[in-house]
Coordinates of C-alpha atoms in Angstrom, one line a residue:
X28 CA 114.2 112.6 103.3
X29 CA 113.4 110.1 100.5
X30 CA 111.0 108.1 102.8
X31 CA 109.1 111.5 103.5
X32 CA 108.7 112.1 99.9
X33 CA 107.4 108.6 99.4
X34 CA 105.0 109.1 102.2
X35 CA 103.7 112.2 100.8
X36 CA 103.3 110.7 97.3
X37 CA 101.4 107.8 98.8
X38 CA 98.9 109.9 100.7
X39 CA 98.5 112.6 97.9
X40 CA 95.6 110.9 96.2
X41 CA 93.7 110.9 99.4
X42 CA 94.6 114.7 99.9
X43 CA 93.4 115.5 96.4
X44 CA 90.1 113.7 97.1
X45 CA 89.7 115.6 100.2
X46 CA 90.5 119.0 98.5
X47 CA 87.9 118.0 95.7
X48 CA 85.3 117.2 98.4
X49 CA 86.0 120.5 100.0
X50 CA 84.8 122.2 96.8
X51 CA 81.4 120.6 97.0
X52 CA 78.4 123.2 97.1
X53 CA 75.0 122.5 98.7
X54 CA 72.5 122.5 95.8
X55 CA 69.2 124.2 96.4
X56 CA 66.0 122.2 95.8
X57 CA 67.7 118.8 95.9
X58 CA 65.4 115.9 96.3
X59 CA 62.3 118.0 95.5
X60 CA 61.9 116.5 92.1
X61 CA 61.2 113.1 93.8
X62 CA 58.6 114.7 96.0
X63 CA 57.0 116.4 92.9
X64 CA 56.8 113.1 90.9
X65 CA 55.3 111.1 93.8
X66 CA 52.6 113.7 94.7
X67 CA 51.6 113.9 90.9
X68 CA 51.4 110.2 90.6
X69 CA 49.6 109.6 93.8
X70 CA 47.5 112.5 94.4
X71 CA 47.2 114.0 90.8
X72 CA 48.4 117.5 92.1
X73 CA 51.3 119.8 91.6
X74 CA 53.6 121.2 94.2
X75 CA 56.0 123.9 93.8
X76 CA 59.0 125.2 96.0
X77 CA 59.2 129.0 95.7
X78 CA 62.7 130.1 96.2
X79 CA 62.5 133.5 94.5
X80 CA 60.1 136.4 93.9
X81 CA 59.3 135.3 90.3
X82 CA 58.0 132.0 91.5
X83 CA 56.1 133.7 94.3
X84 CA 54.3 135.7 91.6
X85 CA 53.5 132.7 89.5
X86 CA 51.9 130.9 92.6
X87 CA 49.8 134.2 93.3
X88 CA 48.5 134.1 89.8
X89 CA 47.8 130.5 89.8
X90 CA 45.9 130.7 93.1
X91 CA 43.8 133.7 91.9
X92 CA 42.9 131.8 88.8
X93 CA 41.7 128.8 90.8
X94 CA 39.7 131.0 93.2
X95 CA 38.0 132.7 90.4
X96 CA 35.6 129.8 90.0
X97 CA 33.6 127.7 92.5
X98 CA 36.2 125.9 94.5
X99 CA 35.6 122.1 94.1
X100 CA 37.6 119.7 96.3
X101 CA 40.4 119.1 93.7
X102 CA 40.8 122.8 93.2
X103 CA 41.0 123.3 96.8
X104 CA 43.7 120.8 97.2
X105 CA 45.7 122.5 94.6
X106 CA 45.3 126.0 96.0
X107 CA 46.6 124.6 99.4
X108 CA 49.5 122.8 97.7
X109 CA 50.4 126.1 96.0
X110 CA 49.6 128.5 98.7
X111 CA 50.2 126.9 102.1
X112 CA 53.3 128.4 103.7
X113 CA 53.7 125.6 106.1
X114 CA 54.5 123.4 103.1
X115 CA 57.1 125.7 101.9
X116 CA 58.6 125.6 105.5
X117 CA 58.4 121.8 105.3
X118 CA 60.3 121.8 101.9
X119 CA 63.3 123.4 103.7
X120 CA 63.8 120.2 105.7
X121 CA 65.2 118.9 102.3
X122 CA 67.7 121.7 102.3
X123 CA 68.9 120.8 105.8
X124 CA 69.1 117.1 105.0
X125 CA 71.0 117.9 101.8
X126 CA 73.4 120.1 103.8
X127 CA 74.0 117.2 106.2
X128 CA 74.8 115.1 103.4
X129 CA 77.3 117.5 101.9
X130 CA 78.8 118.0 105.3
X131 CA 79.2 114.2 105.7
X132 CA 81.4 114.2 102.6
X133 CA 83.7 117.0 103.9
X134 CA 86.7 116.5 106.0
X135 CA 87.8 118.5 109.0
X136 CA 90.1 121.2 108.0
X137 CA 93.8 120.5 108.4
X138 CA 95.5 121.8 111.6
X139 CA 98.6 123.9 111.0
X140 CA 101.0 124.3 114.0
X141 CA 104.1 126.5 114.4
X142 CA 106.5 126.8 117.2
X143 CA 109.8 128.4 118.2
X144 CA 112.3 127.8 121.0
X145 CA 115.0 130.3 122.1
X146 CA 118.0 129.2 124.2
X147 CA 118.0 131.0 127.5
X148 CA 121.9 130.4 127.9
X149 CA 123.2 131.6 124.5
X150 CA 122.1 134.1 122.1
X151 CA 121.4 131.8 119.1
X152 CA 118.7 131.9 116.4
X153 CA 115.5 130.0 117.8
X154 CA 114.7 126.5 116.8
X155 CA 111.6 126.5 114.6
X156 CA 109.1 123.9 114.1
X157 CA 106.1 123.6 111.7
X158 CA 103.4 120.9 111.4
X159 CA 100.3 120.2 109.6
X160 CA 97.9 117.4 110.5
X161 CA 95.0 115.8 108.7
X162 CA 91.9 113.9 109.9
X163 CA 93.1 110.7 108.4
X164 CA 90.3 108.6 110.1
X165 CA 87.7 110.9 108.7
X166 CA 89.1 110.4 105.2
X167 CA 88.9 106.6 105.7
X168 CA 85.4 106.7 107.1
X169 CA 84.0 109.3 104.7
X170 CA 82.1 106.6 102.7
X171 CA 80.3 105.3 105.8
X172 CA 79.4 108.8 106.9
X173 CA 78.0 109.7 103.5
X174 CA 76.0 106.4 103.5
X175 CA 74.4 107.4 106.8
X176 CA 73.6 110.9 105.5
X177 CA 72.2 109.6 102.2
X178 CA 69.8 107.2 104.1
X179 CA 68.8 110.0 106.4
X180 CA 68.1 112.2 103.3
X181 CA 65.9 109.6 101.7
X182 CA 64.0 109.3 104.9
X183 CA 63.5 113.1 104.8
X184 CA 62.2 112.9 101.5
X185 CA 59.6 110.4 102.5
X186 CA 58.6 112.5 105.4
X187 CA 58.2 115.6 103.3
X188 CA 56.1 113.7 100.7
X189 CA 54.0 112.4 103.5
X190 CA 53.5 116.0 104.9
X191 CA 52.3 117.0 101.4
X192 CA 49.8 114.1 101.4
X193 CA 48.7 115.0 104.9
X194 CA 47.7 118.4 103.6
X195 CA 45.8 116.8 100.7
X196 CA 43.8 114.7 103.1
X197 CA 43.2 117.5 105.5
X198 CA 41.8 119.9 102.7
X199 CA 39.6 117.1 101.4
X200 CA 38.1 116.5 104.9
X201 CA 37.8 120.3 105.6
X202 CA 36.1 120.9 102.2
X203 CA 33.7 118.1 102.8
X204 CA 32.9 119.7 106.4
X205 CA 32.5 123.1 105.1
X206 CA 30.2 122.0 102.1
X207 CA 28.2 119.8 104.5
X208 CA 27.8 122.6 107.0
X209 CA 26.8 125.0 104.3
X210 CA 24.3 122.5 103.0
X211 CA 23.0 122.1 106.7
X212 CA 22.4 125.9 106.9
X213 CA 20.5 125.7 103.5
X214 CA 18.4 122.9 104.8
X215 CA 17.7 124.6 108.1
X216 CA 17.0 128.0 106.6
X217 CA 14.3 126.4 104.5
X218 CA 12.9 124.7 107.4
X219 CA 12.8 127.7 109.6
X220 CA 11.0 129.7 106.9
X221 CA 8.4 126.9 106.6
X222 CA 7.8 126.6 110.2
X223 CA 7.5 130.3 110.5
X224 CA 4.8 130.3 107.9
X225 CA 3.1 127.3 109.4
X226 CA 3.2 129.0 113.0
X227 CA 1.5 132.1 111.4
X228 CA -1.1 130.0 109.8
X229 CA -1.7 128.0 113.0
X230 CA -2.2 131.5 114.8
X231 CA -4.9 132.5 112.4
X232 CA -6.6 129.2 112.7
X233 CA -6.4 129.5 116.6
X234 CA -7.8 133.0 116.4
X235 CA -10.7 131.7 114.4
X236 CA -11.3 128.8 116.8
X237 CA -10.4 126.1 114.6
X238 CA -7.5 124.6 116.5
X239 CA -6.7 124.3 120.2
X240 CA -4.2 126.3 122.0
X241 CA -2.1 123.2 122.6
X242 CA -1.8 122.7 118.8
X243 CA -0.7 126.3 118.4
X244 CA 2.0 126.0 121.1
X245 CA 3.3 122.7 119.5
X246 CA 3.6 124.5 116.1
X247 CA 5.5 127.4 117.7
X248 CA 7.8 125.2 119.7
X249 CA 8.8 123.5 116.4
X250 CA 9.6 126.9 114.8
X251 CA 11.6 128.1 117.8
X252 CA 13.7 124.9 117.9
X253 CA 14.5 125.2 114.2
X254 CA 15.6 128.7 114.8
X255 CA 18.0 127.4 117.4
X256 CA 19.2 124.7 115.1
X257 CA 19.8 127.2 112.3
X258 CA 21.9 129.5 114.6
X259 CA 24.1 126.6 115.6
X260 CA 24.5 125.3 112.2
X261 CA 25.4 128.8 110.9
X262 CA 28.1 129.1 113.6
X263 CA 29.3 125.6 112.8
X264 CA 29.5 126.5 109.1
X265 CA 31.7 129.5 109.9
X266 CA 34.1 127.4 111.9
X267 CA 34.2 124.7 109.2
X268 CA 35.0 127.2 106.6
X269 CA 37.8 128.8 108.7
X270 CA 39.3 125.3 109.0
X271 CA 39.5 125.1 105.3
X272 CA 40.7 128.6 104.9
X273 CA 43.7 128.0 107.3
X274 CA 44.7 124.9 105.1
X275 CA 44.2 126.9 101.9
X276 CA 46.6 129.6 103.4
X277 CA 44.3 132.3 102.4
X278 CA 44.4 135.9 104.0
X279 CA 42.8 139.2 103.3
X280 CA 39.7 139.4 101.1
X281 CA 40.4 136.0 99.5
X282 CA 39.9 134.4 102.9
X283 CA 36.3 135.1 102.7
X284 CA 35.4 135.6 99.1
X285 CA 35.9 132.2 97.8
X286 CA 32.9 130.1 96.8
X287 CA 32.1 126.5 97.7
X288 CA 29.8 124.1 96.0
X289 CA 26.2 124.4 97.3
X290 CA 25.9 120.6 97.9
X291 CA 28.0 117.4 98.4
X292 CA 27.9 115.2 95.5
X293 CA 25.6 112.1 95.9
X294 CA 27.2 108.8 96.7
X295 CA 28.0 106.8 93.6
X296 CA 25.7 103.9 93.0
X297 CA 28.3 101.2 92.8
X298 CA 27.0 98.0 94.1
X299 CA 28.3 97.2 97.6
X300 CA 29.7 93.9 96.4
X301 CA 31.8 95.6 93.7
X302 CA 33.0 98.2 96.3
X303 CA 34.0 95.4 98.6
X304 CA 36.0 93.8 95.9
X305 CA 37.7 96.9 95.0
X306 CA 38.8 97.4 98.5
X307 CA 39.9 93.8 99.1
X308 CA 43.5 94.5 98.5
X309 CA 43.6 97.8 100.4
X310 CA 45.6 96.3 103.3
X311 CA 48.5 95.1 101.1
X312 CA 48.3 98.3 99.0
X313 CA 48.6 100.5 102.0
X314 CA 51.5 98.7 103.3
X315 CA 53.3 98.7 99.8
X316 CA 52.6 102.5 99.4
X317 CA 53.2 103.7 103.0
X318 CA 55.5 106.6 103.1
X319 CA 55.8 106.2 106.9
X320 CA 57.2 102.8 106.5
X321 CA 59.4 103.9 103.6
X322 CA 60.9 106.7 106.0
X323 CA 61.2 104.1 108.8
X324 CA 63.2 101.8 106.4
X325 CA 65.6 104.6 105.6
X326 CA 66.0 105.6 109.2
X327 CA 66.7 101.9 110.0
X328 CA 69.3 101.9 107.2
X329 CA 70.9 105.0 108.5
X330 CA 70.9 103.6 112.0
X331 CA 72.7 100.3 110.7
X332 CA 75.2 102.4 109.0
X333 CA 76.0 104.3 112.1
X334 CA 76.3 101.0 114.0
X335 CA 78.9 100.1 111.3
X336 CA 80.8 103.4 111.8
X337 CA 80.6 103.0 115.5
X338 CA 82.2 99.5 115.1
X339 CA 84.8 100.8 112.7
X340 CA 85.9 103.6 115.0
X341 CA 85.5 101.9 118.4
X342 CA 89.0 101.4 119.2
X343 CA 90.4 104.4 117.1
X344 CA 88.1 107.2 117.6
X345 CA 90.6 109.7 116.2
X346 CA 93.5 109.3 113.9
X347 CA 95.5 112.3 112.6
X348 CA 98.4 112.1 110.2
X349 CA 100.6 114.8 108.8
X350 CA 104.1 116.1 108.5
X351 CA 106.4 118.1 110.7
X352 CA 109.3 120.4 109.5
X353 CA 111.8 121.5 112.1
X354 CA 114.9 123.4 112.2
X355 CA 117.3 122.5 115.0
X356 CA 120.8 123.8 115.5
X357 CA 120.6 125.5 111.9
X358 CA 119.5 122.3 110.2
X359 CA 116.1 121.7 108.7
X360 CA 114.4 118.2 109.2
X361 CA 111.2 116.8 107.7
X362 CA 109.2 113.9 108.9
X363 CA 105.8 112.2 109.0
X364 CA 103.8 112.7 112.1
X365 CA 100.9 110.5 113.5
X366 CA 98.4 111.2 116.4
X367 CA 96.8 108.1 117.6
X368 CA 94.8 107.7 120.9
X369 CA 95.4 104.7 122.9
X370 CA 92.2 102.9 123.8
X371 CA 92.9 102.3 127.4
X372 CA 89.7 103.8 129.0
X373 CA 87.2 104.3 126.2
X374 CA 87.1 101.4 123.9
X375 CA 83.9 102.7 122.1
X376 CA 81.7 100.4 124.0
X377 CA 79.2 102.9 125.0
X378 CA 78.9 104.3 121.5
X379 CA 78.4 100.8 120.0
X380 CA 75.8 100.0 122.6
X381 CA 73.9 103.1 121.9
X382 CA 74.1 102.6 118.1
X383 CA 72.9 98.9 118.6
X384 CA 70.0 100.1 120.8
X385 CA 68.9 102.6 118.2
X386 CA 68.8 99.9 115.5
X387 CA 66.7 97.7 117.8
X388 CA 64.4 100.6 118.7
X389 CA 63.9 101.5 115.0
X390 CA 63.2 97.9 114.0
X391 CA 60.6 97.6 116.7
X392 CA 59.0 100.9 115.6
X393 CA 59.0 99.6 112.0
X394 CA 57.0 96.5 112.9
X395 CA 54.6 98.5 115.0
X396 CA 54.1 101.0 112.2
X397 CA 53.4 98.0 109.8
X398 CA 50.8 96.6 112.2
X399 CA 49.3 100.1 112.4
X400 CA 49.0 100.6 108.8
X401 CA 47.3 97.2 108.4
X402 CA 44.9 98.0 111.1
X403 CA 44.0 101.4 109.8
X404 CA 43.5 100.0 106.4
X405 CA 41.1 97.4 107.8
X406 CA 39.2 100.0 109.7
X407 CA 39.2 102.5 106.7
X408 CA 37.8 99.7 104.4
X409 CA 35.0 98.9 107.0
X410 CA 34.2 102.5 107.5
X411 CA 33.8 103.2 103.8
X412 CA 31.5 100.2 103.2
X413 CA 29.3 101.3 106.2
X414 CA 29.3 104.8 105.2
X415 CA 28.3 103.9 101.6
X416 CA 25.5 101.5 102.7
X417 CA 24.0 104.0 105.1
X418 CA 24.3 107.0 102.7
X419 CA 22.7 105.1 99.8
X420 CA 19.9 103.8 102.1
X421 CA 19.1 107.3 103.5
X422 CA 19.6 108.8 100.0
X423 CA 17.5 106.3 97.9
X424 CA 15.1 104.9 100.6
X425 CA 14.5 106.8 103.9
X426 CA 14.5 110.4 102.7
X427 CA 12.1 109.8 99.7
X428 CA 9.8 107.8 102.3
X429 CA 9.7 110.7 104.6
X430 CA 8.9 113.2 102.0
X431 CA 6.0 111.0 100.9
X432 CA 4.8 110.5 104.3
X433 CA 4.9 114.3 105.0
X434 CA 3.0 114.8 101.8
X435 CA 0.2 112.3 102.6
X436 CA 0.1 113.4 106.1
X437 CA -0.5 117.0 104.9
X438 CA -3.3 115.8 102.7
X439 CA -5.1 113.9 105.4
X440 CA -4.6 116.9 107.7
X441 CA -6.2 119.1 105.2
X442 CA -9.1 116.7 105.0
X443 CA -9.2 116.9 108.9
X444 CA -8.5 113.1 109.0
X445 CA -5.5 113.6 111.3
X446 CA -4.5 116.1 113.9
X447 CA -1.6 118.7 114.3
X448 CA 0.5 116.4 116.2
X449 CA 0.6 113.8 113.6
X450 CA 1.6 116.5 111.0
X451 CA 4.2 117.9 113.2
X452 CA 5.7 114.6 113.8
X453 CA 5.9 113.8 110.1
X454 CA 7.6 117.2 109.4
X455 CA 10.0 116.5 112.3
X456 CA 10.9 113.1 110.9
X457 CA 11.4 114.5 107.5
X458 CA 13.8 117.1 108.8
X459 CA 15.7 114.5 110.6
X460 CA 16.0 112.4 107.6
X461 CA 17.3 115.2 105.6
X462 CA 19.9 116.0 108.2
X463 CA 20.9 112.4 108.5
X464 CA 21.3 112.3 104.9
X465 CA 23.7 115.2 104.8
X466 CA 25.7 113.7 107.7
X467 CA 25.9 110.4 105.9
X468 CA 27.2 112.1 102.7
X469 CA 29.8 113.8 104.6
X470 CA 30.8 110.7 106.4
X471 CA 31.0 108.8 103.1
X472 CA 33.2 111.3 101.4
X473 CA 35.5 111.6 104.4
X474 CA 35.8 107.8 104.4
X475 CA 36.5 107.8 100.8
X476 CA 39.3 110.4 101.3
X477 CA 40.8 108.3 104.0
X478 CA 40.9 105.3 101.6
X479 CA 42.4 107.3 98.9
X480 CA 45.1 108.6 101.3
X481 CA 46.0 105.0 102.2
X482 CA 46.4 104.2 98.6
X483 CA 48.6 107.2 98.1
X484 CA 50.7 106.3 101.0
X485 CA 49.7 108.5 103.8
X486 CA 48.3 107.0 107.1
X487 CA 45.1 109.0 107.9
X488 CA 43.5 109.5 111.3
X489 CA 40.5 107.2 111.3
X490 CA 38.0 107.8 114.0
X491 CA 37.3 105.2 116.5
X492 CA 33.6 105.4 115.9
X493 CA 32.0 104.9 112.4
X494 CA 30.2 108.4 112.8
X495 CA 31.4 111.3 110.8
X496 CA 34.5 113.0 112.0
X497 CA 33.4 116.6 111.7
X498 CA 32.2 118.5 114.7
X499 CA 29.4 119.8 112.5
X500 CA 28.3 116.5 111.4
X501 CA 28.7 115.1 114.9
X502 CA 26.4 117.7 116.2
X503 CA 23.9 116.9 113.6
X504 CA 24.1 113.2 114.5
X505 CA 23.6 114.0 118.2
X506 CA 20.5 116.0 117.4
X507 CA 19.1 113.1 115.5
X508 CA 19.0 111.2 118.7

């Protein structure tokens, strides 16, 4: 009896720790503060996790205020971060990871047993037996299990932050596409009106016998082509705007009522040399900030902890300890009880092999991810430099030249020094230059957004070609050829 009491006294601190662990609750919103700080530092935007109706009301009011004015790209990003319900669903992954972390600190409930035996030969009181068993191995491995869950929780934090930055980049790209498409519609509307007027003038000149029928048909063909281009651009503008609307999470009247800027901002006139210097450290910066690599590191840490857990429990996968109270022949007896499986068949070799393979797999993935980040950084740098060079050249050289050529050709045409075909060609080339300029502006701002994303820690999708990513801009580029 004395030995039993001593045994209970020795394990009592562990039992107390287990009971205290069982009182742990799952805090809501755990880990979201780190996500908020990272997004604020790297993207300059605010994120909120709405967990009650009052916060929902605050979000609605904030979004309404942002939509009350023309929606610049930064405001569009903020609207998406406040209003996109997919993000709210993503935040719940933190709750799940936090619950796993709390669960890792809990022990299995003790198992209580009771039994009675009656003598079949004599009418005697039954022998009684009571037992209670605790998961002793779970108590010993609790720190390892918590370390695994903690690493997985930190990996989930990095994933959630990366998901937020993915929305930021997506909104920036969609906003650029929508404004570029809108600007293309504006350009083609003006061109269509001008060609319509020109076709009417040509008709009057033809009726007066001053131009040939071929010249009349050429002018009309140009007008009809611009009408087709305007229809296509209008449809593309609707699609581009809807892509942005989906990311903003807008429904009802707000989905169609928000206003976008009329034009894309011009490309900054930084020298290409200074821009190249500013991007010289992009590769190292992208690796250092990469949230995907951060998540991979934590996942690898968790896998290593699991491997340690598998090693520690390879031979003894289950160990229960407790006490048994038994009444036999009218006397009560108390003693400790231990259940220990014998590792005759399963010595944990399969679990250890699987855990070891998982560590090797994640390590290989980590190195592959690092190589991908470096490659994307180099590609994004090159894409931005090319896009800036092209946009500036179109903006400051090609388009002014085309405008001047059209003006000079018009004067010569009025003086009857050149024919209609020459004038039409000049107009067509001016239109092409204007469309190329819009496409180049869109390509530049999308390339800029990709570089900003890399600096913030997100790995963007970089197109294989240097042409703009949007369908609208691609269509314009195809037309140019």
